[in-house]
Coordinates of C-alpha atoms in Angstrom, one line a residue:
Chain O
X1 CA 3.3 0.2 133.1
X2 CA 2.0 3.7 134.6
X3 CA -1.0 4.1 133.7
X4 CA -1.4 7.5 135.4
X5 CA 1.7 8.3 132.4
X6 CA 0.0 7.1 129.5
X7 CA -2.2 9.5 127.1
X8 CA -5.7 9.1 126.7
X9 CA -7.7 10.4 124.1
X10 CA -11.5 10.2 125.1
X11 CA -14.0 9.4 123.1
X12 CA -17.5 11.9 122.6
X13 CA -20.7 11.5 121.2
X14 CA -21.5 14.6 119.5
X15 CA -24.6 15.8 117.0
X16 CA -23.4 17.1 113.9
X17 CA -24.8 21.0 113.5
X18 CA -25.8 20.9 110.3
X19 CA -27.9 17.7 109.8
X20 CA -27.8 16.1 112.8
X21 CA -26.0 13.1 112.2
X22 CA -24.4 11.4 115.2
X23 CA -20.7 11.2 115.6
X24 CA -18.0 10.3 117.8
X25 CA -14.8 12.3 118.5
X26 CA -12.2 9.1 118.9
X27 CA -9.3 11.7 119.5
X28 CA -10.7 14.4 121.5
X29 CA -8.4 16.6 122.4
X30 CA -6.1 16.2 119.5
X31 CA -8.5 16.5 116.3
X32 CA -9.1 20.1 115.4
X33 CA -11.7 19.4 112.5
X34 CA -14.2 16.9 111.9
X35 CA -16.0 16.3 108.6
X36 CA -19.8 15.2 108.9
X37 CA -20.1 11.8 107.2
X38 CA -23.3 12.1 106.5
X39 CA -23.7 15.7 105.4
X40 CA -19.7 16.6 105.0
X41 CA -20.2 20.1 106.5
X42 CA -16.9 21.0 108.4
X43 CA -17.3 21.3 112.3
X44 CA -14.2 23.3 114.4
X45 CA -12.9 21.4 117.4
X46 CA -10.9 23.9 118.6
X47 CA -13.2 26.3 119.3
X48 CA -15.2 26.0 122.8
X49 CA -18.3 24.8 122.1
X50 CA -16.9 22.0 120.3
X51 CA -19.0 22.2 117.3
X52 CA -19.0 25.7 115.4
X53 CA -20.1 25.4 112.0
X54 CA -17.4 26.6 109.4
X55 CA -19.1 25.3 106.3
X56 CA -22.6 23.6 105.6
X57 CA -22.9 21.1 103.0
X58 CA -25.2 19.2 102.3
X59 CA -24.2 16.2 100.1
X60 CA -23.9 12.7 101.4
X61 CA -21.3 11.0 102.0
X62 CA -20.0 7.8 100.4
X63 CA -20.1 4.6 101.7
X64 CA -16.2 3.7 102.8
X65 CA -14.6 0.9 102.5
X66 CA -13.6 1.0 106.2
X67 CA -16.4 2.9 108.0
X68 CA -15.3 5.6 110.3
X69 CA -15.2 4.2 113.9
X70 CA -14.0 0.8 112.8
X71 CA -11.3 -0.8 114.7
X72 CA -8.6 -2.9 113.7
X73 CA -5.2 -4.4 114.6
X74 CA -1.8 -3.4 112.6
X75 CA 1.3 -4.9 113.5
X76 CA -0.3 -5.8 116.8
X77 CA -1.3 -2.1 117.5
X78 CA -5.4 -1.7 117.3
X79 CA -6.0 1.3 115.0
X80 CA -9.4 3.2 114.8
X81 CA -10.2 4.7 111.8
X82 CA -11.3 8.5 112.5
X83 CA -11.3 10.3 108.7
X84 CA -11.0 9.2 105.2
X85 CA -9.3 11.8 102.3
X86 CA -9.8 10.8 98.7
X87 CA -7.2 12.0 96.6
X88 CA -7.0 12.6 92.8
X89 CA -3.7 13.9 90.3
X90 CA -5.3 13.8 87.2
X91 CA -3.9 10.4 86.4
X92 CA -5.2 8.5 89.3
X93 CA -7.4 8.1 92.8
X94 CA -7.1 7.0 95.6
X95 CA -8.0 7.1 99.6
X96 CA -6.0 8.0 102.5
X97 CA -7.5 6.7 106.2
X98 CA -6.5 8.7 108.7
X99 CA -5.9 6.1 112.1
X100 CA -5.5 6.8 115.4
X101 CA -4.4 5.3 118.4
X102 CA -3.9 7.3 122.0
X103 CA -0.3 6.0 122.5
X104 CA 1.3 5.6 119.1
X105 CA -0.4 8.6 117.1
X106 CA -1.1 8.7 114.0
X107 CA -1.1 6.7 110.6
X108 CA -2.3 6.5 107.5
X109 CA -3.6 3.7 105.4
X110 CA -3.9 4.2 102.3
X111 CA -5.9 2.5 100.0
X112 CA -5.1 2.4 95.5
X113 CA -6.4 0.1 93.3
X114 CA -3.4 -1.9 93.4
X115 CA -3.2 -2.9 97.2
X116 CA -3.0 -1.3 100.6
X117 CA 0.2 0.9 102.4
X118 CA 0.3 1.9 106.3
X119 CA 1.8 5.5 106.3
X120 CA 4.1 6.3 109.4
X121 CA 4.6 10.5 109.7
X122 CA 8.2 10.9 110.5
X123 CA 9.2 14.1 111.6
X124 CA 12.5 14.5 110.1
X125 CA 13.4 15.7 106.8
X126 CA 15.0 12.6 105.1
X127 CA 16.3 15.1 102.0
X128 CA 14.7 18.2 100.3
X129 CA 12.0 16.9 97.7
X130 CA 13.9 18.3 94.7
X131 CA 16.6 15.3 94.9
X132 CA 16.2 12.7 92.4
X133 CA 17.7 10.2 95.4
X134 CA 19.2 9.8 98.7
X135 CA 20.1 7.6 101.4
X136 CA 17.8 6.6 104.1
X137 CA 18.2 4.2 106.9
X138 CA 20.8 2.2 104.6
X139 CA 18.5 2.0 101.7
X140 CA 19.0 3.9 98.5
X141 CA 15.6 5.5 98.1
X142 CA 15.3 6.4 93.9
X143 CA 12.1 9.2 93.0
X144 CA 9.8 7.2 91.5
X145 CA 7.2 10.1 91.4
X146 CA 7.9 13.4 90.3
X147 CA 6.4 16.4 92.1
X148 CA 2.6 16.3 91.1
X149 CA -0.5 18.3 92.4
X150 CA -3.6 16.2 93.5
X151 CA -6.7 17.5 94.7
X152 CA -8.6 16.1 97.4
X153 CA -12.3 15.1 96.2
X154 CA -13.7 14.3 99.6
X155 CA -12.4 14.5 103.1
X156 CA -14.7 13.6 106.0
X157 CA -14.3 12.5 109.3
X158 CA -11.5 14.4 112.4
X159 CA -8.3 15.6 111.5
X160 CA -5.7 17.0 113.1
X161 CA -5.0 20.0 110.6
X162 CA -7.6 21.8 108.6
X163 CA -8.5 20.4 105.7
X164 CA -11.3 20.2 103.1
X165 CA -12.7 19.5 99.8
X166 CA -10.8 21.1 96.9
X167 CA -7.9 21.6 98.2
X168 CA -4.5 21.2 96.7
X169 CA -1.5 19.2 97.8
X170 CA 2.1 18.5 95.8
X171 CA 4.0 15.3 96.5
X172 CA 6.3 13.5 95.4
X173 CA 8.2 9.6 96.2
X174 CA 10.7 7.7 96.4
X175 CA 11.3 3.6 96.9
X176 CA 14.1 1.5 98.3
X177 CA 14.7 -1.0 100.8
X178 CA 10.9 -2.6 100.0
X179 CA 9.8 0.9 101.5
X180 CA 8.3 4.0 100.1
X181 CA 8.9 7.9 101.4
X182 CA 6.5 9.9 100.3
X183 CA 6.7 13.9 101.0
X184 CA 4.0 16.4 100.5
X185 CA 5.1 20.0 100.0
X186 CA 2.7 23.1 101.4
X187 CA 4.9 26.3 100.6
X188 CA 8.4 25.8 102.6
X189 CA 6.8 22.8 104.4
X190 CA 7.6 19.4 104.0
X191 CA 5.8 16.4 105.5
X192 CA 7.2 13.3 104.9
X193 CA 5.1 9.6 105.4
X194 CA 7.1 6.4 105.7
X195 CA 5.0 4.2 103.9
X196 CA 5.2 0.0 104.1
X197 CA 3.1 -2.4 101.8
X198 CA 0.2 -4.1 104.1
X199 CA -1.9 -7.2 102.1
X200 CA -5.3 -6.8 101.3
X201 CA -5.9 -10.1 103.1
X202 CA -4.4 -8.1 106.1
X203 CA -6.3 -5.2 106.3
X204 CA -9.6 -7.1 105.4
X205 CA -8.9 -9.4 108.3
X206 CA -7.7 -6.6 110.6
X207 CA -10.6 -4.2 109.9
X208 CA -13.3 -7.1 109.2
X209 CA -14.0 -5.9 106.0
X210 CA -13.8 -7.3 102.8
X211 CA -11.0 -8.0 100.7
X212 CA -10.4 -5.3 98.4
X213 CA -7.4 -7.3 96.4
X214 CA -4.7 -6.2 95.1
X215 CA -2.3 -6.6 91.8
X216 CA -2.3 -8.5 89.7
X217 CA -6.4 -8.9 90.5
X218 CA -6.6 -5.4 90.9
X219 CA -4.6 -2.6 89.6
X220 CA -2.5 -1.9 86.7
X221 CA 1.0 -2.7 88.2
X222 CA 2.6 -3.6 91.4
X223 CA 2.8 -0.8 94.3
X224 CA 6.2 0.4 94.6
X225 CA 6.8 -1.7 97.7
X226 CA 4.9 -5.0 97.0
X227 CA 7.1 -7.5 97.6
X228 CA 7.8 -9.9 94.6
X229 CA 5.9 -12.8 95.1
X230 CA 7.7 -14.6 92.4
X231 CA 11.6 -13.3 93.8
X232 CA 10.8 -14.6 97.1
X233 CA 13.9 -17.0 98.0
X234 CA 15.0 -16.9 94.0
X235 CA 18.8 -17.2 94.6
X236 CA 18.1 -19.6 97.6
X237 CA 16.2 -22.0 95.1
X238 CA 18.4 -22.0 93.0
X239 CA 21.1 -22.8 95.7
X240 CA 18.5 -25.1 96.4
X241 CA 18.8 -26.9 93.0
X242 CA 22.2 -26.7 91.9
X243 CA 23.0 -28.4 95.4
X244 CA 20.2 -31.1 94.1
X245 CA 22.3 -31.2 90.9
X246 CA 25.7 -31.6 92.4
X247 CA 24.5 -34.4 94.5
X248 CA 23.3 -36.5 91.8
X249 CA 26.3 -36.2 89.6
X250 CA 27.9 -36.9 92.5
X251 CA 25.5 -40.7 93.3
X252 CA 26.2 -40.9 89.4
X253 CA 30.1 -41.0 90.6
X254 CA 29.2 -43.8 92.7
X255 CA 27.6 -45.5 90.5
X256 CA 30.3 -45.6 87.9
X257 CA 32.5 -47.2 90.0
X258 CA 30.8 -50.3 90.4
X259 CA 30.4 -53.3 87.4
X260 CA 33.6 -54.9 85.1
X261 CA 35.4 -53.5 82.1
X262 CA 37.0 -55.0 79.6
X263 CA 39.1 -53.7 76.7
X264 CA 39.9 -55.6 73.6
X265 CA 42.0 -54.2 70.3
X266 CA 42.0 -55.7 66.7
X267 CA 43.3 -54.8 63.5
X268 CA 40.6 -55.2 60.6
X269 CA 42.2 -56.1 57.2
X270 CA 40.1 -56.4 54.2
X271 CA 42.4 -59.5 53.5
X272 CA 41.3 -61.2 56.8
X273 CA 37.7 -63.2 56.6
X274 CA 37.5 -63.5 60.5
X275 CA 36.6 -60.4 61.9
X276 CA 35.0 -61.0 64.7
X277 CA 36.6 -60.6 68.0
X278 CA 35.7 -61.6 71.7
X279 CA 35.9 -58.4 74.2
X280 CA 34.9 -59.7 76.9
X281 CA 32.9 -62.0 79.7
X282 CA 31.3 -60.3 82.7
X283 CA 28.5 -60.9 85.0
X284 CA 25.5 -58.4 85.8
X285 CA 24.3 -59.6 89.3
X286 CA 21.5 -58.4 91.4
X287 CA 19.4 -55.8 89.5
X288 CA 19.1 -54.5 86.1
X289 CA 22.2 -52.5 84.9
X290 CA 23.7 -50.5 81.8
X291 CA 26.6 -51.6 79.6
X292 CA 28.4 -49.1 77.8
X293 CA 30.4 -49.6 74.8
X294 CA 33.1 -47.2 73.6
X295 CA 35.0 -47.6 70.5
X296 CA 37.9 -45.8 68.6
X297 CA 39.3 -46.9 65.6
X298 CA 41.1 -45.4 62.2
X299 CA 38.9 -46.3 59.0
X300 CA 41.0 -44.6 57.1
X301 CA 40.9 -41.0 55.2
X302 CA 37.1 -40.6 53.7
X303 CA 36.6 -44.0 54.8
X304 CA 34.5 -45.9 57.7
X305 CA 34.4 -48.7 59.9
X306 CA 31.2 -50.4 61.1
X307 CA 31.0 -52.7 64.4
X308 CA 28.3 -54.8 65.1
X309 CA 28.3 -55.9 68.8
X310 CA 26.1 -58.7 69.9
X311 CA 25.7 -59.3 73.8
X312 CA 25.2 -63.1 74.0
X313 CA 23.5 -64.2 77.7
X314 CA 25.6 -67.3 78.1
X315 CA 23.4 -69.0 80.1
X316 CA 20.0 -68.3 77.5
X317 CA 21.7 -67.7 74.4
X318 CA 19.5 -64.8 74.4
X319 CA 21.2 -61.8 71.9
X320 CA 21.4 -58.1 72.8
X321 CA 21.9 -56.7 69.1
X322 CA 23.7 -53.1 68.9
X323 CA 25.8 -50.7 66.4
X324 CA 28.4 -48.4 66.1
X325 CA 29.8 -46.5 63.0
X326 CA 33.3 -45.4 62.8
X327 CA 34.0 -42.4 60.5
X328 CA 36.4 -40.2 59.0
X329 CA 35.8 -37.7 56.1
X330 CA 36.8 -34.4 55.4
X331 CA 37.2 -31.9 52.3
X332 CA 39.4 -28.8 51.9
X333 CA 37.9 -26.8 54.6
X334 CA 35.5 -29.3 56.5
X335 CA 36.5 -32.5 58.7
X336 CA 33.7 -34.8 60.2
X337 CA 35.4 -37.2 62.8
X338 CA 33.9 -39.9 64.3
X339 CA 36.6 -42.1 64.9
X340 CA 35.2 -42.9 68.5
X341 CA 32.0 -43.3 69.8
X342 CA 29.8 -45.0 72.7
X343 CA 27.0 -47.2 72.7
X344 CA 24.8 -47.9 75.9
X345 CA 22.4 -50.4 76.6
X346 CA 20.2 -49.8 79.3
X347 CA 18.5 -52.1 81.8
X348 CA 20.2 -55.0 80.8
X349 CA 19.0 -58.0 83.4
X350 CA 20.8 -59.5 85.4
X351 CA 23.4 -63.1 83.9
X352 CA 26.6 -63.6 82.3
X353 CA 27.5 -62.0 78.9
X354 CA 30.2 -62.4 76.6
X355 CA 30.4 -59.4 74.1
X356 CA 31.8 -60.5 70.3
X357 CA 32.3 -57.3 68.2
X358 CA 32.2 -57.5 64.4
X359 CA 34.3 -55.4 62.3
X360 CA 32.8 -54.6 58.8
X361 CA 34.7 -53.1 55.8
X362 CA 33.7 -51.2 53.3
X363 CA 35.0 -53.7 50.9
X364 CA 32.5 -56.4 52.8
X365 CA 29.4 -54.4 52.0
X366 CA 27.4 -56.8 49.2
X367 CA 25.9 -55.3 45.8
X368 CA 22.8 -56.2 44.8
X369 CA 24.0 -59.9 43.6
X370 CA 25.0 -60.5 47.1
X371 CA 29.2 -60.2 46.5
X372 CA 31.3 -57.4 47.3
X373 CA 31.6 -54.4 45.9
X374 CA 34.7 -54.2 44.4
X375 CA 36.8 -50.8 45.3
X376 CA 40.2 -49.2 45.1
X377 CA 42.7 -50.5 47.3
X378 CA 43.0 -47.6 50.2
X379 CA 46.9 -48.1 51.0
X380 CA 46.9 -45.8 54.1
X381 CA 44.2 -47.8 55.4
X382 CA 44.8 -51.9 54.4
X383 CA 45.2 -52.2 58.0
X384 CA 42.9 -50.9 60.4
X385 CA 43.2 -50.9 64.4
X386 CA 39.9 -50.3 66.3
X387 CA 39.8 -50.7 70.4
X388 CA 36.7 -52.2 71.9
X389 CA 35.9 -51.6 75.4
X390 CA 32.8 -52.8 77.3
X391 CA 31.6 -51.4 81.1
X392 CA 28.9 -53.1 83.0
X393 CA 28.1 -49.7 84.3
X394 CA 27.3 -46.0 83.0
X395 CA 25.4 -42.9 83.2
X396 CA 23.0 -41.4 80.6
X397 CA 23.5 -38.2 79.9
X398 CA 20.1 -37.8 79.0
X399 CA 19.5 -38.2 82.8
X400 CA 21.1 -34.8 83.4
X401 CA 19.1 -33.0 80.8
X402 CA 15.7 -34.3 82.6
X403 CA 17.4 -33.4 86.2
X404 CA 18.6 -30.8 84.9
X405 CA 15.3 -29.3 83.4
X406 CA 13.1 -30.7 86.8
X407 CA 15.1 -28.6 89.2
X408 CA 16.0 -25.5 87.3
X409 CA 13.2 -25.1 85.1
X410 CA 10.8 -24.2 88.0
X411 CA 13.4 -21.5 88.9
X412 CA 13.7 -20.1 85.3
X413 CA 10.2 -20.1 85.4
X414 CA 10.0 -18.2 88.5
X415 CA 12.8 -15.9 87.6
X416 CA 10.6 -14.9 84.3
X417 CA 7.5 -14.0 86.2
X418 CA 9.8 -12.0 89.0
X419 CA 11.2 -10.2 86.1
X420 CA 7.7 -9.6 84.7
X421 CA 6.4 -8.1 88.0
X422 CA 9.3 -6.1 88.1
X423 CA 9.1 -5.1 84.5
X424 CA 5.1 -4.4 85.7
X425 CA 6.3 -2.2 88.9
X426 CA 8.7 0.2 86.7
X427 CA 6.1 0.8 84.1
X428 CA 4.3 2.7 87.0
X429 CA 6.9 5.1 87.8
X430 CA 7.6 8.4 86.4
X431 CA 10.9 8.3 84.2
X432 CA 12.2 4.9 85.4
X433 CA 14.8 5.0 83.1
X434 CA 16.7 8.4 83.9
X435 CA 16.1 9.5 87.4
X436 CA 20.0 9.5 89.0
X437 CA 21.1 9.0 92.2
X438 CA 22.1 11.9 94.1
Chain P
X1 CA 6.5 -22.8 98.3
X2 CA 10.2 -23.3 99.8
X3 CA 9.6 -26.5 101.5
X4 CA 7.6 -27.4 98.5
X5 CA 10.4 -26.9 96.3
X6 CA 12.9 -28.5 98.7
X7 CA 10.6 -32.0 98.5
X8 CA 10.8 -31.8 94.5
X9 CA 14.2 -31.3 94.5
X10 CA 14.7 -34.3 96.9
X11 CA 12.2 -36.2 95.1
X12 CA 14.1 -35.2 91.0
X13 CA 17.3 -36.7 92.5
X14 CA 15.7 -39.8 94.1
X15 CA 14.5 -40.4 90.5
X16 CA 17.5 -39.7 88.8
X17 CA 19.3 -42.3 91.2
X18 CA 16.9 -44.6 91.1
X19 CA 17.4 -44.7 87.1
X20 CA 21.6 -44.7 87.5
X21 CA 20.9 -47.9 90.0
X22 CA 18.7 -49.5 87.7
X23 CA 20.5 -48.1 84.5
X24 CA 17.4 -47.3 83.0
X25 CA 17.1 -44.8 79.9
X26 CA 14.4 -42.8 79.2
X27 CA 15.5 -42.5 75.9
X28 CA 15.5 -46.3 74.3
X29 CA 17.4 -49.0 75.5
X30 CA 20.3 -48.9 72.6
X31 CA 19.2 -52.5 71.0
X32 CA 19.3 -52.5 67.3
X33 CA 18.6 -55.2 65.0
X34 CA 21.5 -57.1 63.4
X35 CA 23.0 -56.6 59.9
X36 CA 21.6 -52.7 59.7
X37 CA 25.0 -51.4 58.8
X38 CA 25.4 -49.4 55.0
X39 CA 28.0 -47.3 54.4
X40 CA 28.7 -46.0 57.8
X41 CA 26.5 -43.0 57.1
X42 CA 28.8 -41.5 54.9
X43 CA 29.6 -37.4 55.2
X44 CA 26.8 -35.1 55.9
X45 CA 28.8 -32.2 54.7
X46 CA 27.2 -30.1 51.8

């Protein structure tokens, strides 16, 4: 680099003419005003001696949040604070910090209640102020503000324009692409401030100051450009978990093809005693597995089946007990079919089972004095075919619902407070509902 | 947060696999006692 080429601003140590107070010019040669901090009397720059008086006051200056003088690093471009403006519309205040560096200019940081921005001037004239929206740099910027006065309450410290206490200034903004422009009008002038969220942690860390916070700790709603902290990476997590999902149905795939199935039919008759029926031998080996066992079967109109399965270990005699009803009714203008269903046994240890199913009749069921119940002769169902079939495998579905709630939940959740924060960040803007584009 | 989530994920379908292996129900284990059968249930229509 040359340095003969690059600018330098020198710094002075002056004597504020009115009370005294010390200060330092940080960008001699470009300020034209500076504002006593300690007394807020208005000292000329441009004139020769440096220091003419233009108006004596005599009231003290608050303690800022970042002193004047401090230094700090932006975006890896040290900064040093040279004025602070405080700012108010009736509605709401807040500070403007005037930075300075030799080689990149100006900035502003400016400070609300709700977090921290870092104000770039640009020099062209994106769109006249009057537009409810425009493009700029890709992004469709949308007025959030419309054109308001504010008055500034304090301004001390150098400035490169005149400026002082009381007076008035329009502006207006407008947000899109996670930035905000911001234009304030003087007459036929317009001067227009790129403006880009900066965290409180940031600018605490960059200024060594402390951490003023920002929304939701402080402030009423989100700035304009505050990135969502809850949107971040939304649609990649959930990409995330219906990948997650996708892979376990597909290991539940897998799975399914492993184990034996058999299949065994029968034809219940109320005039048939035996009705039990073999459906089948198989072996679990190795670990504990499921057995799922699916039936279908015509009872009969307004009639029902019942099958009582017993899984006996052959080796143990041990006896898995389980049930399934098989039902048909329905009325004029109803039908409730249950002609097939599924029964699964989970865990079941490893050994050899043989599954016997037991077909029960409605004409089987015993009254009180332990016979059975004597009732009319159903003719379209005397005979009654049901299919047994036993899997030593299966899936619970029940295992989806849980996946299913453990991956996306987390992202609905997330999705809710994004919305929220969003929700939050409109209520702030003037109109948010019917400002057009251009 | 991201590679947080990414572990959970990972973790949710090692659990969900691990119960398919085992076929393990969170939801009972389908054993009834014998002779609980009445009339099917009958029609829950009204």
């Amino acid at each position: 680099m040359n340095a003969a080429a690059a600018p330098v601003a020198s710094t002075k140590a002056l004597e504020c003419p009115s009370c005294g107070g010390p200060f330092e010019l940080h960008a001699a040669g470009y300020s034209t005003l500076h504002v006593c901090q300690y007394c807020g009397s208005e000292i000329d720059l441009t004139s020769d001696d440096e220091t003419r008086l233009i108006v004596e006051h005599t009231e003290a200056a608050k303690a800022l949040i970042i002193p004047l003088g401090t230094k700090g690093v932006i975006n890896g471009v040290e900064w040093v604070c040279i004025g602070n403006i405080e700012k108010n519309d009736g509605w709401d205040t807040w500070e403007e910090f005037l930075l300075f560096n030799p080689y990149h200019g100006y900035r502003w940081l400016i400070f609300q209640a709700s977090g921290w921005s870092v104000g770039t001037p640009i020099l062209t004239q994106p769109a006249h102020p009057n537009q409810q929206g425009f493009r700029y740099e890709g992004a469709r910027m949308k007025r959030i503000y419309d054109i308001a006065e504010s008055t500034i309450e304090r301004a001390i410290g150098e400035f490169y324009w005149q400026v002082k206490k009381g007076d008035r200034v329009k502006s207006t903004s407008y947000v899109g692409g996670g930035k905000v422009l911001s234009c304030e009008l003087t007459g036929n002038e317009f001067n227009w401030t790129l403006e880009e969220f900066v965290s409180s942690k940031g600018i605490a860390q960059a200024f060594g100051i402390e951490d003023t916070g920002q929304y939701p700790a402080t402030g009423d709603y989100p700035q304009p450009h505050q990135p969502n902290p809850h949107g971040d990476s939304l649609m990649t997590k959930a990409l995330v978990a219906s990948i997650a999902f996708v892979a376990a149905i597909f290991i539940s795939v897998l799975l399914s093809f492993e184990g034996q199935s058999f299949t065994q039919s029968y034809t219940a008759n109320p005039s048939v005693q035996q009705r039990a029926v073999d459906v089948g031998t198989f072996t679990i080996s190795g670990r504990t597995k499921p057995v799922t066992i699916t039936a279908s079967g015509e009872p009969g109109d307004n009639n029902w089946m019942y099958l009582e399965y017993t899984l006996t270990n052959t080796a143990t005699d041990e006896e898995i007990i389980a049930s399934q009803p098989i039902e048909y009714y329905y009325g004029r203008d109803w039908k409730e079919d249950d002609r097939r269903g599924t029964v699964k046994l989970s865990a079941v240890p490893p050994g050899t089972y043989k599954l016997t199913a037991e077909v029960l009749l409605p004409e089987d069921e015993p009254n009180a004095g332990g016979a059975a119940i004597p009732r009319p002769v159903n003719t379209f169902a005397t005979a009654r075919p049901v299919t047994v079939t036993v899997r030593s495998n299966g899936t619970f579905n029940s295992h989806f619902f849980w996946l299913f709630l453990a991956l996306f939940g987390p992202v609905i959740w997330m999705g809710i407070r994004a919305a929220n924060f969003e929700s939050a960040r409109q209520s702030g803007y003037d109109g948010a509902d019917d400002d057009d584009d251009d | 947060m991201k590679k947080t989530f990414m572990l959970w994920c990972a973790v949710c379908v090692g659990l969900h696999a691990t119960a398919g292996w085992y076929g393990y129900s969170p939801f009972g284990d389908g054993v009834q006692a014998r002779n609980i059968y009445s009339r099917g249930g009958g029609p829950t229509h009204k």
